């Protein structure tokens, strides 16, 4: 029985995506220099001329070595990445012919995207490009009252004189064409984001000419995986819950969808020197498990510094995750939510399921006393082992002396898996691998 969930099929090729499960988000731009969030221009209402005077001429990532970034991603067990080609600030990492506002014209003096794409490909990671629909720098981008450094400016009407949003949309489409034709096969395109308002004061499909943009993307890269932020109800391939972990498999019109939680290590997407809200490695591992156990992916973000390095706080977490993935990737890659109707896990556990091998992976989030009690699985598991060292775990059903306790230990059909007294040393989340009878 190779049970597969009935997931909504879309235009993009998501077959590798739902197998690989784990990617690196990379937010890198001029905002790495102020080092206090990628929305700093909006947050502190910094005018373009001030921002550029302070940062454009000082963006000099002299320690940038994308091979090290690729090593860190691959070492963490990540199989794809999504990098900001341009964030809301409008600064472009690549040598776009459509603007001077690009890395080539900073002290970096080169296209910073190409060496990253090459390095990641050399490590076997698939290419994902994030591209901001917003652009707080472009002279034709119409200033609205909701988002951006000038949103509350009393001179907003004057600032908008001569601006032509459709000319900006031409620029947007032209840059997407550059990105999809000059960097080889692109596997994921991640637009961010639309904020339509009932009174038309926000920005959405008309401001980006989203239907036309979608047609361009599908013409240039028919099987690319496209996210869901163009403000059009169709054409997307992946839903993108952000900064939270869905409690159940997200659906669209009643059908399960391909989805990917994107989350940060600390709260900020861009490099933030003083942020103290860094998540623990164990919690990040549990978050990855949580996504796969509900049929989804995790896109975990790093924000490299203005010197071009992924900072030690991020590297240490990626290394911890990689240590866990070295022995437990089998419970992540190629896995998904257990089949509908499969018994739910007991408290303190999360299940993932490999439909090709019929193997159940019991992620033990809280190490229990002596045994796991798995409801509904008595007689359905042929063999069980600890995944980290492949050591066998004895199993049994309810014993006679326990029968009168039946309803208090999960019912007569629960499976007891005997565990060693101590949690396996150095294993953030122990996993029991179970061969389930077909
Ligand atoms: C939000 C943030 C943006 C970030 C994106 C990543 O839209 O505002 O800065 O790039 O999330 O999903």
Short mmCIF file of C-alpha atoms and ligand atoms in Angstrom, two decimals:
data_model
loop_
_atom_site.label_atom_id
_atom_site.label_comp_id
_atom_site.label_asym_id
_atom_site.label_seq_id
_atom_site.Cartn_x
_atom_site.Cartn_y
_atom_site.Cartn_z
CA UNK A 1 0.00 0.00 0.00
CA UNK A 2 1.75 3.15 -1.12
CA UNK A 3 -0.73 5.63 0.21
CA UNK A 4 -0.48 9.17 -1.17
CA UNK A 5 -2.45 12.17 -0.11
CA UNK A 6 -4.78 13.74 -2.66
CA UNK A 7 -2.93 17.05 -3.07
CA UNK A 8 -4.04 19.79 -5.45
CA UNK A 9 -1.93 19.60 -8.61
CA UNK A 10 -0.74 22.86 -10.18
CA UNK A 11 1.38 23.92 -13.16
CA UNK A 12 4.76 23.90 -11.44
CA UNK A 13 6.83 20.74 -10.91
CA UNK A 14 6.58 20.24 -7.16
CA UNK A 15 7.65 16.56 -7.23
CA UNK A 16 11.19 17.34 -6.03
CA UNK A 17 9.91 20.05 -3.63
CA UNK A 18 7.64 17.77 -1.60
CA UNK A 19 10.47 15.25 -1.36
CA UNK A 20 13.26 17.64 -0.35
CA UNK A 21 11.24 19.43 2.31
CA UNK A 22 13.93 21.79 3.66
CA UNK A 23 15.35 25.00 2.17
CA UNK A 24 17.37 28.07 3.04
CA UNK A 25 15.86 31.53 2.70
CA UNK A 26 18.54 34.23 2.24
CA UNK A 27 17.77 37.90 2.82
CA UNK A 28 20.74 40.03 1.76
CA UNK A 29 20.89 43.64 0.59
CA UNK A 30 21.96 47.15 1.60
CA UNK A 31 19.83 46.69 4.76
CA UNK A 32 22.60 44.42 6.11
CA UNK A 33 24.62 47.58 6.81
CA UNK A 34 22.17 49.37 9.15
CA UNK A 35 21.79 45.82 10.57
CA UNK A 36 18.40 46.38 12.13
CA UNK A 37 15.79 44.70 9.88
CA UNK A 38 15.19 44.74 6.14
CA UNK A 39 12.21 47.10 6.63
CA UNK A 40 14.41 49.83 8.12
CA UNK A 41 13.54 52.37 5.40
CA UNK A 42 9.85 51.92 6.19
CA UNK A 43 10.34 51.67 9.96
CA UNK A 44 12.53 54.78 10.21
CA UNK A 45 11.09 56.63 7.18
CA UNK A 46 14.51 57.01 5.60
CA UNK A 47 14.51 58.93 2.31
CA UNK A 48 16.30 57.38 -0.66
CA UNK A 49 18.99 60.03 -0.83
CA UNK A 50 19.82 59.58 2.88
CA UNK A 51 19.77 55.78 2.61
CA UNK A 52 21.99 55.73 -0.47
CA UNK A 53 24.39 58.35 0.87
CA UNK A 54 24.90 56.21 3.97
CA UNK A 55 24.93 52.71 2.54
CA UNK A 56 25.19 52.40 -1.26
CA UNK A 57 28.82 53.56 -1.42
CA UNK A 58 29.74 51.41 1.58
CA UNK A 59 28.30 48.05 0.54
CA UNK A 60 31.59 46.15 0.32
CA UNK A 61 31.08 42.43 1.11
CA UNK A 62 34.80 41.69 1.05
CA UNK A 63 34.38 38.42 2.94
CA UNK A 64 31.64 37.15 0.62
CA UNK A 65 32.33 33.52 -0.28
CA UNK A 66 29.15 31.85 -1.56
CA UNK A 67 30.84 28.46 -1.35
CA UNK A 68 30.73 28.86 2.42
CA UNK A 69 27.02 29.69 2.23
CA UNK A 70 26.45 26.60 0.11
CA UNK A 71 28.44 24.48 2.55
CA UNK A 72 26.34 25.78 5.45
CA UNK A 73 23.07 25.11 3.64
CA UNK A 74 24.05 21.64 2.44
CA UNK A 75 25.54 20.86 5.84
CA UNK A 76 22.22 21.66 7.48
CA UNK A 77 20.48 19.23 5.16
CA UNK A 78 18.88 21.95 3.03
CA UNK A 79 18.10 20.91 -0.55
CA UNK A 80 17.13 24.25 -2.07
CA UNK A 81 17.46 27.94 -1.33
CA UNK A 82 15.59 31.14 -2.12
CA UNK A 83 17.68 34.32 -2.25
CA UNK A 84 16.46 37.94 -2.41
CA UNK A 85 17.46 39.20 -5.85
CA UNK A 86 15.84 42.50 -4.85
CA UNK A 87 14.00 43.28 -1.61
CA UNK A 88 11.57 46.13 -0.97
CA UNK A 89 14.46 48.63 -0.85
CA UNK A 90 14.89 48.14 -4.60
CA UNK A 91 18.62 47.29 -4.52
CA UNK A 92 19.55 44.53 -6.97
CA UNK A 93 22.12 41.85 -6.22
CA UNK A 94 22.58 40.98 -9.87
CA UNK A 95 23.96 43.01 -12.81
CA UNK A 96 20.58 44.14 -14.13
CA UNK A 97 20.72 46.17 -17.34
CA UNK A 98 17.55 47.99 -16.27
CA UNK A 99 18.91 49.90 -13.32
CA UNK A 100 22.05 51.45 -11.83
CA UNK A 101 20.83 50.55 -8.35
CA UNK A 102 22.73 47.28 -8.19
CA UNK A 103 25.68 45.56 -6.56
CA UNK A 104 27.81 46.11 -9.66
CA UNK A 105 27.90 49.84 -8.90
CA UNK A 106 28.81 49.46 -5.23
CA UNK A 107 32.30 48.66 -3.88
CA UNK A 108 31.31 45.03 -4.48
CA UNK A 109 31.83 45.86 -8.16
CA UNK A 110 30.25 42.64 -9.40
CA UNK A 111 27.17 40.55 -9.85
CA UNK A 112 26.68 38.84 -6.47
CA UNK A 113 23.90 36.52 -7.59
CA UNK A 114 25.79 34.55 -10.18
CA UNK A 115 28.54 33.17 -7.90
CA UNK A 116 25.89 32.16 -5.38
CA UNK A 117 23.81 30.32 -7.99
CA UNK A 118 26.96 28.56 -9.20
CA UNK A 119 28.13 27.62 -5.69
CA UNK A 120 24.72 26.31 -4.62
CA UNK A 121 24.35 24.31 -7.83
CA UNK A 122 27.79 22.81 -7.27
CA UNK A 123 26.54 21.55 -3.88
CA UNK A 124 23.38 20.14 -5.49
CA UNK A 125 20.91 22.70 -4.17
CA UNK A 126 18.05 23.82 -6.37
CA UNK A 127 17.74 27.52 -7.27
CA UNK A 128 15.06 29.75 -5.84
CA UNK A 129 14.79 33.49 -6.46
CA UNK A 130 12.85 35.85 -4.25
CA UNK A 131 11.82 39.06 -6.02
CA UNK A 132 10.11 41.96 -4.29
CA UNK A 133 7.06 43.39 -6.06
CA UNK A 134 7.49 46.48 -3.89
CA UNK A 135 10.25 48.93 -4.69
CA UNK A 136 10.82 51.92 -2.44
CA UNK A 137 13.59 53.27 -4.65
CA UNK A 138 12.24 53.15 -8.20
CA UNK A 139 11.23 56.60 -9.54
CA UNK A 140 7.99 55.27 -11.06
CA UNK A 141 6.82 53.26 -8.05
CA UNK A 142 3.72 55.10 -6.82
CA UNK A 143 3.87 55.99 -3.12
CA UNK A 144 0.80 54.75 -1.22
CA UNK A 145 -0.39 55.57 2.31
CA UNK A 146 0.22 52.06 3.70
CA UNK A 147 3.80 50.94 3.14
CA UNK A 148 7.16 52.55 2.46
CA UNK A 149 9.34 55.36 3.81
CA UNK A 150 7.12 58.12 2.35
CA UNK A 151 3.72 56.63 3.31
CA UNK A 152 2.90 59.41 5.77
CA UNK A 153 4.64 62.22 3.92
CA UNK A 154 2.50 65.40 3.66
CA UNK A 155 4.14 65.80 0.22
CA UNK A 156 3.01 62.38 -0.99
CA UNK A 157 0.92 63.83 -3.83
CA UNK A 158 3.83 66.01 -4.96
CA UNK A 159 6.24 63.09 -4.66
CA UNK A 160 3.93 61.05 -6.89
CA UNK A 161 3.86 63.67 -9.65
CA UNK A 162 5.29 62.09 -12.81
CA UNK A 163 5.41 58.61 -11.33
CA UNK A 164 3.85 55.96 -13.56
CA UNK A 165 3.05 52.63 -11.91
CA UNK A 166 2.67 50.94 -15.28
CA UNK A 167 6.16 52.02 -16.23
CA UNK A 168 7.29 50.45 -12.95
CA UNK A 169 5.38 47.27 -13.89
CA UNK A 170 7.31 47.24 -17.20
CA UNK A 171 10.53 47.41 -15.16
CA UNK A 172 9.30 44.64 -12.86
CA UNK A 173 8.51 42.37 -15.80
CA UNK A 174 11.80 43.22 -17.52
CA UNK A 175 13.82 42.25 -14.45
CA UNK A 176 11.89 39.00 -14.04
CA UNK A 177 12.75 38.23 -17.65
CA UNK A 178 16.45 38.89 -16.90
CA UNK A 179 16.36 36.58 -13.87
CA UNK A 180 14.59 33.75 -15.69
CA UNK A 181 16.82 33.86 -18.78
CA UNK A 182 20.30 34.64 -17.47
CA UNK A 183 20.86 32.29 -14.51
CA UNK A 184 20.08 28.86 -15.90
CA UNK A 185 17.22 26.75 -14.61
CA UNK A 186 15.35 28.47 -11.81
CA UNK A 187 13.27 26.05 -9.75
CA UNK A 188 11.37 28.46 -7.48
CA UNK A 189 10.18 32.04 -8.00
CA UNK A 190 9.11 33.79 -4.82
CA UNK A 191 7.30 37.12 -5.34
CA UNK A 192 6.62 39.24 -2.26
CA UNK A 193 3.96 40.69 -1.74
CA UNK A 194 0.55 42.19 -2.57
CA UNK A 195 -1.61 44.27 -0.24
CA UNK A 196 -4.79 45.20 -2.10
CA UNK A 197 -7.23 47.52 -0.30
CA UNK A 198 -10.97 47.84 -0.94
CA UNK A 199 -10.54 51.54 -1.70
CA UNK A 200 -7.73 50.86 -4.19
CA UNK A 201 -5.12 52.55 -1.97
CA UNK A 202 -3.00 49.41 -1.62
CA UNK A 203 -1.16 47.47 -4.31
CA UNK A 204 -2.16 44.32 -6.09
CA UNK A 205 -2.73 42.64 -9.41
CA UNK A 206 -3.27 45.84 -11.41
CA UNK A 207 -0.11 47.48 -10.03
CA UNK A 208 2.05 44.51 -11.00
CA UNK A 209 0.00 43.46 -14.05
CA UNK A 210 0.01 40.08 -12.33
CA UNK A 211 -1.83 38.10 -15.01
CA UNK A 212 0.67 39.29 -17.65
CA UNK A 213 3.55 38.62 -15.26
CA UNK A 214 2.24 35.11 -14.61
CA UNK A 215 2.03 34.47 -18.37
CA UNK A 216 5.62 35.68 -18.79
CA UNK A 217 6.83 33.39 -16.00
CA UNK A 218 5.01 30.37 -17.43
CA UNK A 219 6.37 31.14 -20.91
CA UNK A 220 9.96 31.40 -19.72
CA UNK A 221 9.87 28.67 -17.05
CA UNK A 222 6.75 26.52 -17.45
CA UNK A 223 7.50 24.12 -14.59
CA UNK A 224 8.85 26.66 -12.10
CA UNK A 225 7.30 26.62 -8.61
CA UNK A 226 5.53 29.94 -8.03
CA UNK A 227 4.40 31.27 -4.67
CA UNK A 228 1.00 32.76 -3.88
CA UNK A 229 1.56 36.51 -3.46
CA UNK A 230 0.62 38.04 -6.86
CA UNK A 231 -2.93 38.81 -5.77
CA UNK A 232 -4.47 36.47 -8.30
CA UNK A 233 -6.46 33.36 -7.30
CA UNK A 234 -4.71 30.98 -9.70
CA UNK A 235 -1.26 30.27 -11.14
CA UNK A 236 0.42 29.63 -7.79
CA UNK A 237 1.98 26.29 -6.85
CA UNK A 238 2.79 26.71 -3.16
CA UNK A 239 1.05 28.36 -0.23
CA UNK A 240 3.42 30.27 2.04
CA UNK A 241 2.41 30.56 5.71
CA UNK A 242 4.89 32.96 7.20
CA UNK A 243 6.40 33.03 10.69
CA UNK A 244 4.03 30.40 12.09
CA UNK A 245 3.56 26.63 11.96
CA UNK A 246 0.15 25.57 10.63
CA UNK A 247 -1.65 23.21 13.03
CA UNK A 248 -3.01 21.18 10.12
CA UNK A 249 -2.36 20.66 6.42
CA UNK A 250 -3.46 23.88 4.65
CA UNK A 251 -6.18 23.44 2.03
CA UNK A 252 -7.57 25.45 -0.88
CA UNK A 253 -11.22 24.96 -1.75
CA UNK A 254 -11.20 21.80 0.34
CA UNK A 255 -8.10 20.27 -1.28
CA UNK A 256 -4.73 19.79 0.45
CA UNK A 257 -2.10 22.04 -1.12
CA UNK A 258 1.68 22.09 -1.45
CA UNK A 259 2.86 24.45 1.26
CA UNK A 260 6.00 25.85 2.79
CA UNK A 261 6.38 27.63 6.11
CA UNK A 262 8.95 30.42 5.88
CA UNK A 263 10.48 31.37 9.19
CA UNK A 264 13.42 33.25 10.65
CA UNK A 265 16.04 32.23 13.18
CA UNK A 266 15.54 35.36 15.25
CA UNK A 267 12.60 37.46 14.00
CA UNK A 268 14.33 39.63 11.42
CA UNK A 269 14.76 38.41 7.83
CA UNK A 270 17.67 40.74 7.15
CA UNK A 271 20.80 40.78 9.32
CA UNK A 272 19.94 42.25 12.73
CA UNK A 273 22.97 42.70 14.96
CA UNK A 274 21.21 43.46 18.24
CA UNK A 275 18.24 41.09 18.03
CA UNK A 276 18.20 38.88 21.12
CA UNK A 277 15.21 36.72 20.18
CA UNK A 278 17.18 33.83 18.68
CA UNK A 279 15.42 30.48 18.55
CA UNK A 280 17.11 27.37 19.92
CA UNK A 281 18.40 24.69 17.57
CA UNK A 282 16.14 22.11 19.21
CA UNK A 283 13.07 24.27 18.61
CA UNK A 284 14.09 24.81 15.00
CA UNK A 285 14.45 21.03 14.50
CA UNK A 286 11.01 20.53 16.03
CA UNK A 287 9.66 23.17 13.62
CA UNK A 288 11.05 21.28 10.62
CA UNK A 289 9.48 18.04 11.93
CA UNK A 290 6.18 19.87 12.55
CA UNK A 291 6.03 21.07 8.93
CA UNK A 292 6.72 17.64 7.41
CA UNK A 293 4.32 15.93 9.82
CA UNK A 294 1.58 18.16 8.30
CA UNK A 295 2.65 17.61 4.70
CA UNK A 296 4.74 20.75 4.26
CA UNK A 297 8.20 22.25 3.85
CA UNK A 298 10.29 24.59 5.96
CA UNK A 299 12.17 27.50 4.39
CA UNK A 300 14.49 28.69 7.15
CA UNK A 301 16.02 32.13 6.77
CA UNK A 302 19.52 33.52 7.20
CA UNK A 303 20.44 37.19 6.90
CA UNK A 304 24.11 37.56 5.92
CA UNK A 305 26.14 40.55 7.16
CA UNK A 306 27.44 43.54 5.22
CA UNK A 307 30.83 41.77 5.05
CA UNK A 308 29.12 38.92 3.16
CA UNK A 309 29.14 36.29 5.89
CA UNK A 310 26.44 34.21 7.53
CA UNK A 311 27.01 35.16 11.17
CA UNK A 312 28.06 32.73 13.89
CA UNK A 313 24.66 32.69 15.58
CA UNK A 314 23.11 31.37 12.38
CA UNK A 315 25.99 29.06 11.51
CA UNK A 316 25.88 27.35 14.92
CA UNK A 317 22.15 26.62 14.55
CA UNK A 318 22.58 25.36 11.00
CA UNK A 319 25.37 23.10 12.23
CA UNK A 320 23.17 21.72 15.04
CA UNK A 321 20.36 21.05 12.60
CA UNK A 322 22.80 19.34 10.25
CA UNK A 323 24.03 17.12 13.08
CA UNK A 324 20.47 15.96 13.68
CA UNK A 325 19.74 15.59 9.95
CA UNK A 326 22.87 13.45 9.46
CA UNK A 327 21.17 10.57 11.32
CA UNK A 328 17.50 11.51 10.93
CA UNK A 329 17.05 12.86 7.38
CA UNK A 330 15.21 9.61 6.56
CA UNK A 331 12.32 10.87 8.67
CA UNK A 332 12.20 14.13 6.67
CA UNK A 333 13.12 13.59 3.01
CA UNK A 334 10.37 11.84 1.06
CA UNK A 335 8.08 11.99 4.10
CA UNK A 336 4.74 13.60 4.71
CA UNK A 337 1.70 13.45 6.98
CA UNK A 338 0.48 9.98 7.94
CA UNK A 339 -2.40 8.68 5.77
CA UNK A 340 -5.90 9.93 6.53
CA UNK A 341 -7.48 7.62 9.07
CA UNK A 342 -4.11 6.63 10.55
CA UNK A 343 -4.16 6.73 14.35
CA UNK A 344 -3.02 10.05 15.79
CA UNK A 345 0.26 10.18 17.70
CA UNK A 346 0.27 10.27 21.49
CA UNK A 347 1.04 13.53 23.26
CA UNK A 348 4.69 14.46 23.03
CA UNK A 349 5.17 12.84 19.64
CA UNK A 350 4.92 13.89 15.98
CA UNK A 351 4.54 11.35 13.16
CA UNK A 352 5.97 11.52 9.65
CA UNK A 353 5.31 8.88 7.03
CA UNK A 354 7.20 7.64 3.98
CA UNK A 355 4.56 6.40 1.51
CA UNK A 356 7.19 4.66 -0.65
CA UNK A 357 8.60 2.50 2.15
CA UNK A 358 5.54 2.34 4.41
CA UNK A 359 7.67 3.47 7.31
CA UNK A 360 6.36 5.52 10.19
CA UNK A 361 8.69 7.88 12.01
CA UNK A 362 7.80 8.63 15.61
CA UNK A 363 9.51 11.87 16.63
CA UNK A 364 9.78 11.76 20.42
CA UNK A 365 9.56 15.39 21.45
CA UNK A 366 9.40 14.52 25.17
CA UNK A 367 11.29 11.39 26.27
CA UNK A 368 8.75 9.25 28.21
CA UNK A 369 9.28 6.91 31.14
CA UNK A 370 10.20 3.38 29.91
CA UNK A 371 7.96 3.18 26.85
CA UNK A 372 6.02 4.76 24.04
CA UNK A 373 2.31 3.96 23.93
CA UNK A 374 1.15 4.28 20.31
CA UNK A 375 -2.64 4.17 20.05
CA UNK A 376 -4.18 2.01 17.32
CA UNK A 377 -0.93 0.42 16.17
CA UNK A 378 -1.01 -2.95 17.96
CA UNK A 379 -0.30 -5.68 15.42
CA UNK A 380 0.46 -3.17 12.63
CA UNK A 381 4.21 -2.69 13.14
CA UNK A 382 6.65 -5.41 12.08
CA UNK A 383 9.79 -3.90 13.58
CA UNK A 384 10.96 -0.77 15.36
CA UNK A 385 14.35 0.81 15.94
CA UNK A 386 15.93 4.00 17.16
CA UNK A 387 16.88 5.83 13.96
CA UNK A 388 20.05 7.42 15.34
CA UNK A 389 21.85 4.10 15.90
CA UNK A 390 19.50 1.52 14.33
CA UNK A 391 19.18 -0.23 17.70
CA UNK A 392 16.13 -2.50 17.94
CA UNK A 393 13.25 -1.55 20.24
CA UNK A 394 11.13 -4.37 21.67
CA UNK A 395 7.38 -4.01 21.13
CA UNK A 396 4.33 -5.59 22.74
CA UNK A 397 0.57 -5.23 22.96
CA UNK A 398 -1.46 -4.81 26.15
CA UNK A 399 -0.54 -7.58 28.61
CA UNK A 400 -3.10 -9.47 30.63
CA UNK A 401 -2.21 -7.71 33.85
CA UNK A 402 -2.80 -4.38 32.10
CA UNK A 403 -6.09 -5.22 30.38
CA UNK A 404 -8.19 -3.61 33.10
CA UNK A 405 -6.16 -0.45 32.61
CA UNK A 406 -6.86 -0.60 28.88
CA UNK A 407 -8.90 2.55 28.55
CA UNK A 408 -6.35 4.51 30.51
CA UNK A 409 -3.35 3.61 28.39
CA UNK A 410 -4.76 4.35 24.96
CA UNK A 411 -7.16 1.46 24.44
CA UNK A 412 -6.72 -2.27 23.69
CA UNK A 413 -5.20 -1.61 20.28
CA UNK A 414 -2.25 0.44 21.48
CA UNK A 415 1.31 -0.66 20.82
CA UNK A 416 3.96 -0.47 23.55
CA UNK A 417 7.48 0.27 22.35
CA UNK A 418 10.04 -0.22 25.11
CA UNK A 419 12.60 2.57 25.29
CA UNK A 420 15.96 2.85 27.03
CA UNK A 421 15.71 4.75 30.30
CA UNK A 422 17.82 7.60 28.98
CA UNK A 423 17.16 9.70 25.91
CA UNK A 424 19.90 8.99 23.32
CA UNK A 425 22.83 11.27 24.17
CA UNK A 426 23.22 14.32 21.98
CA UNK A 427 20.07 13.65 19.96
CA UNK A 428 17.85 16.73 19.89
CA UNK A 429 14.74 14.78 18.87
CA UNK A 430 15.02 10.97 19.00
CA UNK A 431 13.10 9.15 16.28
CA UNK A 432 11.65 5.63 16.29
CA UNK A 433 11.55 4.11 12.82
CA UNK A 434 8.67 1.65 12.42
CA UNK A 435 8.14 -0.83 9.60
CA UNK A 436 4.37 -0.71 9.14
CA UNK A 437 2.67 -3.80 7.68
CA UNK A 438 1.31 -3.15 4.20
C1 LIG B 1 7.42 39.56 4.90
C2 LIG B 1 8.47 40.59 5.25
C3 LIG B 1 9.52 40.64 4.18
C4 LIG B 1 10.10 39.25 3.98
C5 LIG B 1 8.98 38.27 3.69
C6 LIG B 1 9.50 36.85 3.61
O1 LIG B 1 6.77 39.94 3.71
O2 LIG B 1 7.85 41.84 5.33
O3 LIG B 1 10.54 41.52 4.56
O4 LIG B 1 10.98 39.29 2.87
O5 LIG B 1 8.04 38.31 4.72
O6 LIG B 1 8.40 35.98 3.48
#
